[in-house]
Amino acid sequence: MNMTRKTRVDEVSQYYKPAAQIGFVIFLLFWVTALLSLYMPFSEKLGVHFQNILQSVFIVFVIAHFATSQINRFYLIPRAERMRRKQMISDAFGTNLSHDKTSLYYNNEYLPSVNRLGANTIENALFSKEVVASMLCSKRIITSGYVAIWVLAFALRHNNLEILTWITQIVFSGAIIAQWMNLEVLRFRHENTYEQLHYHFLHEISENSPRAVATILDAFVAYESAKSSAGCLLSSKVFNKLNPEITKKWDQIRQELNMNFQQDAALNGDSAGASSPTVS
């Protein structure tokens, strides 16, 4: 996922843009709906006609929020992830599963092989867990603030049940508590995938062994299933901010895992006509 070498090409990113744009629309619709739901109990003072209009507008926004949420979660995001997965497998095995081109998206020197798939996966897991961890810093603060307001509202024994109900609806909706928990679980699962593959490459398990193939495939499936179950996009702003730092960290990890050394050995072995692992 390096962005610092030569010219980086990533045509797959075009599939994430509609999902990100719809995600912003969903965010706006949620808060518009929330504000309308807060105002509706007090709309009786403005007359029946205005109340009916407000209720109709509220229904429209609720349906719009539901529809856009489902389109994003079950179509736009899965489509983007499917195209990224095809690109990842294509890069790992040196074949084309789609017409979308990428160049310098992955930063490892393995030749097309199962080991390259493992290297791509551990690189993705590293970047993803670091980005999610950064996103969680602000998410935890925001969530704690909402929970504190909710607890304070009940502690003050506010007589307006409409306000208490509204605050409860906001705090325990899918936009506050659920999003925070979703990111926590996603970070945990990406960390597990990273640790699993780090152990695998650290101990230099033979690429051709059934155990090596099974371990890499298990980690790849775990990484992809974590993204699929989360059903959310990582912040491109956070990624772009952290990318130089994480890329430097990844370069250091590659050296510690002897990935460059293995590539040299593989090339030397091939030139000598010996059977050697296709790794770097």
PDB file of C-alpha atoms in Angstrom:
ATOM      1  CA  MET A   1       0.000   0.000   0.000  1.00  0.00           C
ATOM      2  CA  ASN A   2       2.988   2.229  -0.549  1.00  0.00           C
ATOM      3  CA  MET A   3       2.348   5.683  -2.009  1.00  0.00           C
ATOM      4  CA  THR A   4       5.894   7.022  -2.016  1.00  0.00           C
ATOM      5  CA  ARG A   5       7.599   5.234  -4.919  1.00  0.00           C
ATOM      6  CA  LYS A   6       7.485   6.356  -8.529  1.00  0.00           C
ATOM      7  CA  THR A   7       3.944   6.593  -9.902  1.00  0.00           C
ATOM      8  CA  ARG A   8       1.278   4.744  -7.980  1.00  0.00           C
ATOM      9  CA  VAL A   9      -1.732   3.518  -9.950  1.00  0.00           C
ATOM     10  CA  ASP A  10      -4.912   2.301  -8.276  1.00  0.00           C
ATOM     11  CA  GLU A  11      -7.935   2.107 -10.562  1.00  0.00           C
ATOM     12  CA  VAL A  12      -9.829   0.067  -7.961  1.00  0.00           C
ATOM     13  CA  SER A  13     -10.173   3.180  -5.786  1.00  0.00           C
ATOM     14  CA  GLN A  14     -12.891   4.448  -8.141  1.00  0.00           C
ATOM     15  CA  TYR A  15     -15.296   1.908  -6.627  1.00  0.00           C
ATOM     16  CA  TYR A  16     -14.844   3.327  -3.140  1.00  0.00           C
ATOM     17  CA  LYS A  17     -15.729   6.909  -4.057  1.00  0.00           C
ATOM     18  CA  PRO A  18     -19.511   6.320  -4.523  1.00  0.00           C
ATOM     19  CA  ALA A  19     -19.619   4.401  -1.245  1.00  0.00           C
ATOM     20  CA  ALA A  20     -17.856   7.241   0.573  1.00  0.00           C
ATOM     21  CA  GLN A  21     -20.182   9.842  -0.960  1.00  0.00           C
ATOM     22  CA  ILE A  22     -23.290   7.862  -0.052  1.00  0.00           C
ATOM     23  CA  GLY A  23     -21.850   7.401   3.432  1.00  0.00           C
ATOM     24  CA  PHE A  24     -21.764  11.175   3.880  1.00  0.00           C
ATOM     25  CA  VAL A  25     -25.370  11.425   2.648  1.00  0.00           C
ATOM     26  CA  ILE A  26     -26.368   8.752   5.177  1.00  0.00           C
ATOM     27  CA  PHE A  27     -24.678  10.762   7.930  1.00  0.00           C
ATOM     28  CA  LEU A  28     -26.632  13.897   6.977  1.00  0.00           C
ATOM     29  CA  LEU A  29     -29.928  12.013   6.687  1.00  0.00           C
ATOM     30  CA  PHE A  30     -29.422  10.497  10.124  1.00  0.00           C
ATOM     31  CA  TRP A  31     -29.034  13.848  11.829  1.00  0.00           C
ATOM     32  CA  VAL A  32     -31.847  15.493   9.863  1.00  0.00           C
ATOM     33  CA  THR A  33     -34.112  12.622  10.885  1.00  0.00           C
ATOM     34  CA  ALA A  34     -32.922  12.914  14.480  1.00  0.00           C
ATOM     35  CA  LEU A  35     -33.667  16.650  14.600  1.00  0.00           C
ATOM     36  CA  LEU A  36     -37.094  16.127  13.042  1.00  0.00           C
ATOM     37  CA  SER A  37     -37.915  13.433  15.594  1.00  0.00           C
ATOM     38  CA  LEU A  38     -36.942  15.852  18.378  1.00  0.00           C
ATOM     39  CA  TYR A  39     -39.122  18.633  17.009  1.00  0.00           C
ATOM     40  CA  MET A  40     -42.205  16.536  16.213  1.00  0.00           C
ATOM     41  CA  PRO A  41     -43.579  16.335  19.803  1.00  0.00           C
ATOM     42  CA  PHE A  42     -43.628  20.141  19.915  1.00  0.00           C
ATOM     43  CA  SER A  43     -45.215  20.609  16.482  1.00  0.00           C
ATOM     44  CA  GLU A  44     -48.762  20.457  17.856  1.00  0.00           C
ATOM     45  CA  LYS A  45     -48.517  24.120  18.789  1.00  0.00           C
ATOM     46  CA  LEU A  46     -48.114  25.040  15.115  1.00  0.00           C
ATOM     47  CA  GLY A  47     -51.384  23.530  13.961  1.00  0.00           C
ATOM     48  CA  VAL A  48     -52.563  20.267  12.429  1.00  0.00           C
ATOM     49  CA  HIS A  49     -51.634  21.238   8.867  1.00  0.00           C
ATOM     50  CA  PHE A  50     -47.993  21.951   9.720  1.00  0.00           C
ATOM     51  CA  GLN A  51     -47.850  18.846  11.894  1.00  0.00           C
ATOM     52  CA  ASN A  52     -49.026  16.664   9.004  1.00  0.00           C
ATOM     53  CA  ILE A  53     -46.422  18.196   6.697  1.00  0.00           C
ATOM     54  CA  LEU A  54     -43.685  17.615   9.271  1.00  0.00           C
ATOM     55  CA  GLN A  55     -44.715  13.988   9.753  1.00  0.00           C
ATOM     56  CA  SER A  56     -44.713  13.416   5.998  1.00  0.00           C
ATOM     57  CA  VAL A  57     -41.241  14.938   5.671  1.00  0.00           C
ATOM     58  CA  PHE A  58     -40.043  12.814   8.574  1.00  0.00           C
ATOM     59  CA  ILE A  59     -41.309   9.626   6.900  1.00  0.00           C
ATOM     60  CA  VAL A  60     -39.589  10.564   3.637  1.00  0.00           C
ATOM     61  CA  PHE A  61     -36.263  11.133   5.382  1.00  0.00           C
ATOM     62  CA  VAL A  62     -36.556   7.891   7.364  1.00  0.00           C
ATOM     63  CA  ILE A  63     -37.190   5.903   4.181  1.00  0.00           C
ATOM     64  CA  ALA A  64     -34.364   7.729   2.389  1.00  0.00           C
ATOM     65  CA  HIS A  65     -31.977   6.975   5.249  1.00  0.00           C
ATOM     66  CA  PHE A  66     -32.969   3.316   5.262  1.00  0.00           C
ATOM     67  CA  ALA A  67     -32.686   2.949   1.477  1.00  0.00           C
ATOM     68  CA  THR A  68     -29.290   4.630   1.178  1.00  0.00           C
ATOM     69  CA  SER A  69     -27.946   2.647   4.135  1.00  0.00           C
ATOM     70  CA  GLN A  70     -28.960  -0.660   2.569  1.00  0.00           C
ATOM     71  CA  ILE A  71     -27.616   0.291  -0.867  1.00  0.00           C
ATOM     72  CA  ASN A  72     -24.279   1.228   0.640  1.00  0.00           C
ATOM     73  CA  ARG A  73     -23.955  -1.769   2.948  1.00  0.00           C
ATOM     74  CA  PHE A  74     -25.193  -4.471   0.581  1.00  0.00           C
ATOM     75  CA  TYR A  75     -24.107  -3.170  -2.826  1.00  0.00           C
ATOM     76  CA  LEU A  76     -21.596  -0.304  -3.012  1.00  0.00           C
ATOM     77  CA  ILE A  77     -19.226  -1.374  -0.235  1.00  0.00           C
ATOM     78  CA  PRO A  78     -19.314  -5.117  -1.121  1.00  0.00           C
ATOM     79  CA  ARG A  79     -18.697  -4.253  -4.785  1.00  0.00           C
ATOM     80  CA  ALA A  80     -15.669  -2.148  -3.890  1.00  0.00           C
ATOM     81  CA  GLU A  81     -14.308  -4.831  -1.568  1.00  0.00           C
ATOM     82  CA  ARG A  82     -14.878  -7.524  -4.204  1.00  0.00           C
ATOM     83  CA  MET A  83     -12.904  -5.567  -6.791  1.00  0.00           C
ATOM     84  CA  ARG A  84     -10.116  -4.952  -4.252  1.00  0.00           C
ATOM     85  CA  ARG A  85     -10.054  -8.657  -3.437  1.00  0.00           C
ATOM     86  CA  LYS A  86      -9.768  -9.543  -7.138  1.00  0.00           C
ATOM     87  CA  GLN A  87      -6.919  -7.071  -7.516  1.00  0.00           C
ATOM     88  CA  MET A  88      -5.171  -8.496  -4.450  1.00  0.00           C
ATOM     89  CA  ILE A  89      -5.391 -12.078  -5.737  1.00  0.00           C
ATOM     90  CA  SER A  90      -4.326 -10.977  -9.215  1.00  0.00           C
ATOM     91  CA  ASP A  91      -1.236  -9.314  -7.768  1.00  0.00           C
ATOM     92  CA  ALA A  92      -0.440 -12.328  -5.595  1.00  0.00           C
ATOM     93  CA  PHE A  93      -0.559 -14.894  -8.403  1.00  0.00           C
ATOM     94  CA  GLY A  94       0.445 -12.792 -11.403  1.00  0.00           C
ATOM     95  CA  THR A  95      -2.846 -13.042 -13.265  1.00  0.00           C
ATOM     96  CA  ASN A  96      -5.699 -10.679 -14.151  1.00  0.00           C
ATOM     97  CA  LEU A  97      -9.130 -11.257 -12.646  1.00  0.00           C
ATOM     98  CA  SER A  98     -10.393  -7.799 -13.645  1.00  0.00           C
ATOM     99  CA  HIS A  99      -9.636  -4.998 -16.094  1.00  0.00           C
ATOM    100  CA  ASP A 100      -8.750  -2.527 -13.336  1.00  0.00           C
ATOM    101  CA  LYS A 101      -5.025  -1.863 -13.145  1.00  0.00           C
ATOM    102  CA  THR A 102      -2.861  -1.221 -10.103  1.00  0.00           C
ATOM    103  CA  SER A 103       0.826  -0.494  -9.747  1.00  0.00           C
ATOM    104  CA  LEU A 104       2.933  -0.178  -6.590  1.00  0.00           C
ATOM    105  CA  TYR A 105      -0.125  -0.737  -4.410  1.00  0.00           C
ATOM    106  CA  TYR A 106       1.687  -3.475  -2.486  1.00  0.00           C
ATOM    107  CA  ASN A 107       5.181  -3.084  -1.128  1.00  0.00           C
ATOM    108  CA  ASN A 108       6.798  -6.522  -1.051  1.00  0.00           C
ATOM    109  CA  GLU A 109       9.183  -8.354  -3.367  1.00  0.00           C
ATOM    110  CA  TYR A 110       7.704 -11.845  -3.358  1.00  0.00           C
ATOM    111  CA  LEU A 111       7.290 -13.522  -6.712  1.00  0.00           C
ATOM    112  CA  PRO A 112       3.728 -14.649  -7.658  1.00  0.00           C
ATOM    113  CA  SER A 113       2.932 -17.326  -5.106  1.00  0.00           C
ATOM    114  CA  VAL A 114       0.927 -18.147  -2.006  1.00  0.00           C
ATOM    115  CA  ASN A 115       3.647 -16.401  -0.018  1.00  0.00           C
ATOM    116  CA  ARG A 116       2.997 -13.183  -1.942  1.00  0.00           C
ATOM    117  CA  LEU A 117      -0.687 -13.489  -1.037  1.00  0.00           C
ATOM    118  CA  GLY A 118       0.388 -13.789   2.587  1.00  0.00           C
ATOM    119  CA  ALA A 119       2.683 -10.772   2.259  1.00  0.00           C
ATOM    120  CA  ASN A 120      -0.110  -8.724   0.676  1.00  0.00           C
ATOM    121  CA  THR A 121      -2.458  -9.770   3.473  1.00  0.00           C
ATOM    122  CA  ILE A 122      -0.092  -8.918   6.321  1.00  0.00           C
ATOM    123  CA  GLU A 123       0.626  -5.543   4.692  1.00  0.00           C
ATOM    124  CA  ASN A 124      -3.101  -4.838   4.378  1.00  0.00           C
ATOM    125  CA  ALA A 125      -3.696  -5.971   7.958  1.00  0.00           C
ATOM    126  CA  LEU A 126      -0.911  -3.699   9.225  1.00  0.00           C
ATOM    127  CA  PHE A 127      -2.230  -0.627   7.426  1.00  0.00           C
ATOM    128  CA  SER A 128      -5.848  -1.399   8.338  1.00  0.00           C
ATOM    129  CA  LYS A 129      -5.239  -1.956  12.047  1.00  0.00           C
ATOM    130  CA  GLU A 130      -3.180   1.234  12.307  1.00  0.00           C
ATOM    131  CA  VAL A 131      -5.802   3.313  10.488  1.00  0.00           C
ATOM    132  CA  VAL A 132      -8.644   1.851  12.564  1.00  0.00           C
ATOM    133  CA  ALA A 133      -6.684   2.466  15.778  1.00  0.00           C
ATOM    134  CA  SER A 134      -6.267   6.114  14.796  1.00  0.00           C
ATOM    135  CA  MET A 135      -9.954   6.432  13.923  1.00  0.00           C
ATOM    136  CA  LEU A 136     -10.853   4.958  17.311  1.00  0.00           C
ATOM    137  CA  CYS A 137      -9.030   7.726  19.171  1.00  0.00           C
ATOM    138  CA  SER A 138     -11.619  10.312  18.159  1.00  0.00           C
ATOM    139  CA  LYS A 139     -14.492   7.810  18.069  1.00  0.00           C
ATOM    140  CA  ARG A 140     -13.944   6.851  21.730  1.00  0.00           C
ATOM    141  CA  ILE A 141     -13.934  10.489  22.807  1.00  0.00           C
ATOM    142  CA  ILE A 142     -17.110  11.289  20.859  1.00  0.00           C
ATOM    143  CA  THR A 143     -18.898   8.163  22.086  1.00  0.00           C
ATOM    144  CA  SER A 144     -17.888   8.843  25.691  1.00  0.00           C
ATOM    145  CA  GLY A 145     -19.256  12.367  25.349  1.00  0.00           C
ATOM    146  CA  TYR A 146     -22.635  11.136  24.116  1.00  0.00           C
ATOM    147  CA  VAL A 147     -22.843   8.520  26.871  1.00  0.00           C
ATOM    148  CA  ALA A 148     -21.943  11.137  29.478  1.00  0.00           C
ATOM    149  CA  ILE A 149     -24.733  13.411  28.215  1.00  0.00           C
ATOM    150  CA  TRP A 150     -27.174  10.488  28.323  1.00  0.00           C
ATOM    151  CA  VAL A 151     -26.204   9.559  31.900  1.00  0.00           C
ATOM    152  CA  LEU A 152     -26.345  13.202  32.982  1.00  0.00           C
ATOM    153  CA  ALA A 153     -29.806  13.634  31.476  1.00  0.00           C
ATOM    154  CA  PHE A 154     -31.154  10.749  33.539  1.00  0.00           C
ATOM    155  CA  ALA A 155     -29.213  11.763  36.651  1.00  0.00           C
ATOM    156  CA  LEU A 156     -30.840  15.201  36.580  1.00  0.00           C
ATOM    157  CA  ARG A 157     -34.259  13.481  36.484  1.00  0.00           C
ATOM    158  CA  HIS A 158     -35.434  15.596  33.577  1.00  0.00           C
ATOM    159  CA  ASN A 159     -39.228  15.670  33.457  1.00  0.00           C
ATOM    160  CA  ASN A 160     -39.399  15.887  29.671  1.00  0.00           C
ATOM    161  CA  LEU A 161     -39.591  12.258  28.567  1.00  0.00           C
ATOM    162  CA  GLU A 162     -39.467  13.288  24.917  1.00  0.00           C
ATOM    163  CA  ILE A 163     -35.967  14.719  25.401  1.00  0.00           C
ATOM    164  CA  LEU A 164     -34.777  11.652  27.324  1.00  0.00           C
ATOM    165  CA  THR A 165     -36.194   9.352  24.674  1.00  0.00           C
ATOM    166  CA  TRP A 166     -34.553  11.348  21.916  1.00  0.00           C
ATOM    167  CA  ILE A 167     -31.130  11.283  23.602  1.00  0.00           C
ATOM    168  CA  THR A 168     -31.446   7.533  24.156  1.00  0.00           C
ATOM    169  CA  GLN A 169     -32.380   7.029  20.517  1.00  0.00           C
ATOM    170  CA  ILE A 170     -29.331   8.987  19.339  1.00  0.00           C
ATOM    171  CA  VAL A 171     -26.809   7.379  21.701  1.00  0.00           C
ATOM    172  CA  PHE A 172     -27.878   3.787  21.091  1.00  0.00           C
ATOM    173  CA  SER A 173     -28.463   4.151  17.369  1.00  0.00           C
ATOM    174  CA  GLY A 174     -26.238   2.667  14.696  1.00  0.00           C
ATOM    175  CA  ALA A 175     -24.371   5.963  14.337  1.00  0.00           C
ATOM    176  CA  ILE A 176     -22.891   6.157  17.853  1.00  0.00           C
ATOM    177  CA  ILE A 177     -22.492   3.068  20.071  1.00  0.00           C
ATOM    178  CA  ALA A 178     -22.775   0.518  17.266  1.00  0.00           C
ATOM    179  CA  GLN A 179     -20.176   2.275  15.085  1.00  0.00           C
ATOM    180  CA  TRP A 180     -17.724   2.439  17.955  1.00  0.00           C
ATOM    181  CA  MET A 181     -18.168  -1.259  18.790  1.00  0.00           C
ATOM    182  CA  ASN A 182     -17.879  -2.123  15.102  1.00  0.00           C
ATOM    183  CA  LEU A 183     -14.508  -0.374  14.848  1.00  0.00           C
ATOM    184  CA  GLU A 184     -13.246  -1.987  18.056  1.00  0.00           C
ATOM    185  CA  VAL A 185     -14.061  -5.460  16.747  1.00  0.00           C
ATOM    186  CA  LEU A 186     -12.550  -4.647  13.340  1.00  0.00           C
ATOM    187  CA  ARG A 187      -9.296  -3.473  14.933  1.00  0.00           C
ATOM    188  CA  PHE A 188      -9.128  -6.616  17.076  1.00  0.00           C
ATOM    189  CA  ARG A 189      -9.659  -8.927  14.109  1.00  0.00           C
ATOM    190  CA  HIS A 190      -7.097  -7.130  11.929  1.00  0.00           C
ATOM    191  CA  GLU A 191      -4.566  -7.305  14.763  1.00  0.00           C
ATOM    192  CA  ASN A 192      -5.138 -11.057  15.050  1.00  0.00           C
ATOM    193  CA  THR A 193      -4.581 -11.487  11.306  1.00  0.00           C
ATOM    194  CA  TYR A 194      -1.396  -9.443  11.451  1.00  0.00           C
ATOM    195  CA  GLU A 195      -0.020 -11.378  14.440  1.00  0.00           C
ATOM    196  CA  GLN A 196      -0.862 -14.708  12.793  1.00  0.00           C
ATOM    197  CA  LEU A 197       1.027 -13.871   9.602  1.00  0.00           C
ATOM    198  CA  HIS A 198       3.892 -12.173  11.441  1.00  0.00           C
ATOM    199  CA  TYR A 199       4.465 -15.404  13.365  1.00  0.00           C
ATOM    200  CA  HIS A 200       4.255 -17.369  10.111  1.00  0.00           C
ATOM    201  CA  PHE A 201       6.875 -15.312   8.250  1.00  0.00           C
ATOM    202  CA  LEU A 202       9.084 -14.882  11.332  1.00  0.00           C
ATOM    203  CA  HIS A 203       9.518 -18.649  11.640  1.00  0.00           C
ATOM    204  CA  GLU A 204      10.122 -19.007   7.880  1.00  0.00           C
ATOM    205  CA  ILE A 205       7.732 -21.910   7.409  1.00  0.00           C
ATOM    206  CA  SER A 206       8.337 -23.614   4.071  1.00  0.00           C
ATOM    207  CA  GLU A 207       6.138 -22.118   1.368  1.00  0.00           C
ATOM    208  CA  ASN A 208       5.363 -25.496  -0.167  1.00  0.00           C
ATOM    209  CA  SER A 209       4.195 -27.115   3.070  1.00  0.00           C
ATOM    210  CA  PRO A 210       0.451 -27.711   3.541  1.00  0.00           C
ATOM    211  CA  ARG A 211       0.684 -25.872   6.861  1.00  0.00           C
ATOM    212  CA  ALA A 212       2.045 -22.733   5.193  1.00  0.00           C
ATOM    213  CA  VAL A 213      -0.636 -22.724   2.504  1.00  0.00           C
ATOM    214  CA  ALA A 214      -3.392 -23.355   5.062  1.00  0.00           C
ATOM    215  CA  THR A 215      -2.104 -20.615   7.389  1.00  0.00           C
ATOM    216  CA  ILE A 216      -1.936 -17.988   4.652  1.00  0.00           C
ATOM    217  CA  LEU A 217      -5.350 -18.875   3.222  1.00  0.00           C
ATOM    218  CA  ASP A 218      -6.871 -18.837   6.719  1.00  0.00           C
ATOM    219  CA  ALA A 219      -5.402 -15.380   7.382  1.00  0.00           C
ATOM    220  CA  PHE A 220      -6.550 -14.084   3.990  1.00  0.00           C
ATOM    221  CA  VAL A 221     -10.112 -15.294   4.590  1.00  0.00           C
ATOM    222  CA  ALA A 222     -10.069 -13.870   8.137  1.00  0.00           C
ATOM    223  CA  TYR A 223      -8.968 -10.467   6.857  1.00  0.00           C
ATOM    224  CA  GLU A 224     -11.608 -10.362   4.125  1.00  0.00           C
ATOM    225  CA  SER A 225     -14.402 -11.640   6.381  1.00  0.00           C
ATOM    226  CA  ALA A 226     -13.538  -8.987   8.981  1.00  0.00           C
ATOM    227  CA  LYS A 227     -13.992  -6.246   6.390  1.00  0.00           C
ATOM    228  CA  SER A 228     -17.187  -7.832   5.111  1.00  0.00           C
ATOM    229  CA  SER A 229     -18.804  -8.186   8.535  1.00  0.00           C
ATOM    230  CA  ALA A 230     -17.838  -4.630   9.513  1.00  0.00           C
ATOM    231  CA  GLY A 231     -19.455  -3.208   6.386  1.00  0.00           C
ATOM    232  CA  CYS A 232     -17.755   0.167   6.756  1.00  0.00           C
ATOM    233  CA  LEU A 233     -15.062   2.168   4.995  1.00  0.00           C
ATOM    234  CA  LEU A 234     -11.845   3.325   6.601  1.00  0.00           C
ATOM    235  CA  SER A 235     -11.102   7.032   6.566  1.00  0.00           C
ATOM    236  CA  SER A 236      -9.078   8.021   3.497  1.00  0.00           C
ATOM    237  CA  LYS A 237      -8.058  11.208   5.327  1.00  0.00           C
ATOM    238  CA  VAL A 238      -6.539   9.201   8.176  1.00  0.00           C
ATOM    239  CA  PHE A 239      -4.920   6.785   5.718  1.00  0.00           C
ATOM    240  CA  ASN A 240      -3.253   9.578   3.744  1.00  0.00           C
ATOM    241  CA  LYS A 241      -2.018  11.166   6.960  1.00  0.00           C
ATOM    242  CA  LEU A 242      -0.537   7.958   8.363  1.00  0.00           C
ATOM    243  CA  ASN A 243       0.645   6.399   5.096  1.00  0.00           C
ATOM    244  CA  PRO A 244       4.284   7.668   5.164  1.00  0.00           C
ATOM    245  CA  GLU A 245       4.722   6.581   8.784  1.00  0.00           C
ATOM    246  CA  ILE A 246       3.140   3.140   8.282  1.00  0.00           C
ATOM    247  CA  THR A 247       5.047   2.601   5.027  1.00  0.00           C
ATOM    248  CA  LYS A 248       8.300   3.238   6.883  1.00  0.00           C
ATOM    249  CA  LYS A 249       7.189   0.809   9.577  1.00  0.00           C
ATOM    250  CA  TRP A 250       6.310  -1.803   6.952  1.00  0.00           C
ATOM    251  CA  ASP A 251       9.729  -1.455   5.301  1.00  0.00           C
ATOM    252  CA  GLN A 252      11.344  -2.129   8.664  1.00  0.00           C
ATOM    253  CA  ILE A 253       9.115  -5.147   9.273  1.00  0.00           C
ATOM    254  CA  ARG A 254       9.997  -6.560   5.846  1.00  0.00           C
ATOM    255  CA  GLN A 255      13.672  -6.367   6.735  1.00  0.00           C
ATOM    256  CA  GLU A 256      13.121  -7.977  10.125  1.00  0.00           C
ATOM    257  CA  LEU A 257      11.248 -10.835   8.442  1.00  0.00           C
ATOM    258  CA  ASN A 258      14.056 -11.258   5.885  1.00  0.00           C
ATOM    259  CA  MET A 259      11.725 -10.796   2.930  1.00  0.00           C
ATOM    260  CA  ASN A 260      14.362  -9.093   0.779  1.00  0.00           C
ATOM    261  CA  PHE A 261      16.921 -11.754   1.691  1.00  0.00           C
ATOM    262  CA  GLN A 262      14.521 -14.542   0.689  1.00  0.00           C
ATOM    263  CA  GLN A 263      13.912 -12.934  -2.704  1.00  0.00           C
ATOM    264  CA  ASP A 264      17.675 -12.827  -3.407  1.00  0.00           C
ATOM    265  CA  ALA A 265      18.012 -16.457  -2.415  1.00  0.00           C
ATOM    266  CA  ALA A 266      15.105 -17.449  -4.654  1.00  0.00           C
ATOM    267  CA  LEU A 267      16.563 -15.657  -7.678  1.00  0.00           C
ATOM    268  CA  ASN A 268      20.014 -17.148  -7.096  1.00  0.00           C
ATOM    269  CA  GLY A 269      18.530 -20.595  -6.738  1.00  0.00           C
ATOM    270  CA  ASP A 270      16.540 -20.228  -9.961  1.00  0.00           C
ATOM    271  CA  SER A 271      19.610 -19.115 -11.892  1.00  0.00           C
ATOM    272  CA  ALA A 272      21.471 -22.193 -10.630  1.00  0.00           C
ATOM    273  CA  GLY A 273      18.665 -24.465 -11.725  1.00  0.00           C
ATOM    274  CA  ALA A 274      17.811 -25.441  -8.161  1.00  0.00           C
ATOM    275  CA  SER A 275      14.357 -25.795  -6.687  1.00  0.00           C
ATOM    276  CA  SER A 276      13.810 -22.835  -4.367  1.00  0.00           C
ATOM    277  CA  PRO A 277      10.878 -20.902  -2.879  1.00  0.00           C
ATOM    278  CA  THR A 278       9.502 -18.033  -4.953  1.00  0.00           C
ATOM    279  CA  VAL A 279       9.863 -15.434  -2.236  1.00  0.00           C
ATOM    280  CA  SER A 280      11.827 -12.285  -1.597  1.00  0.00           C
TER     281      SER A 280
END
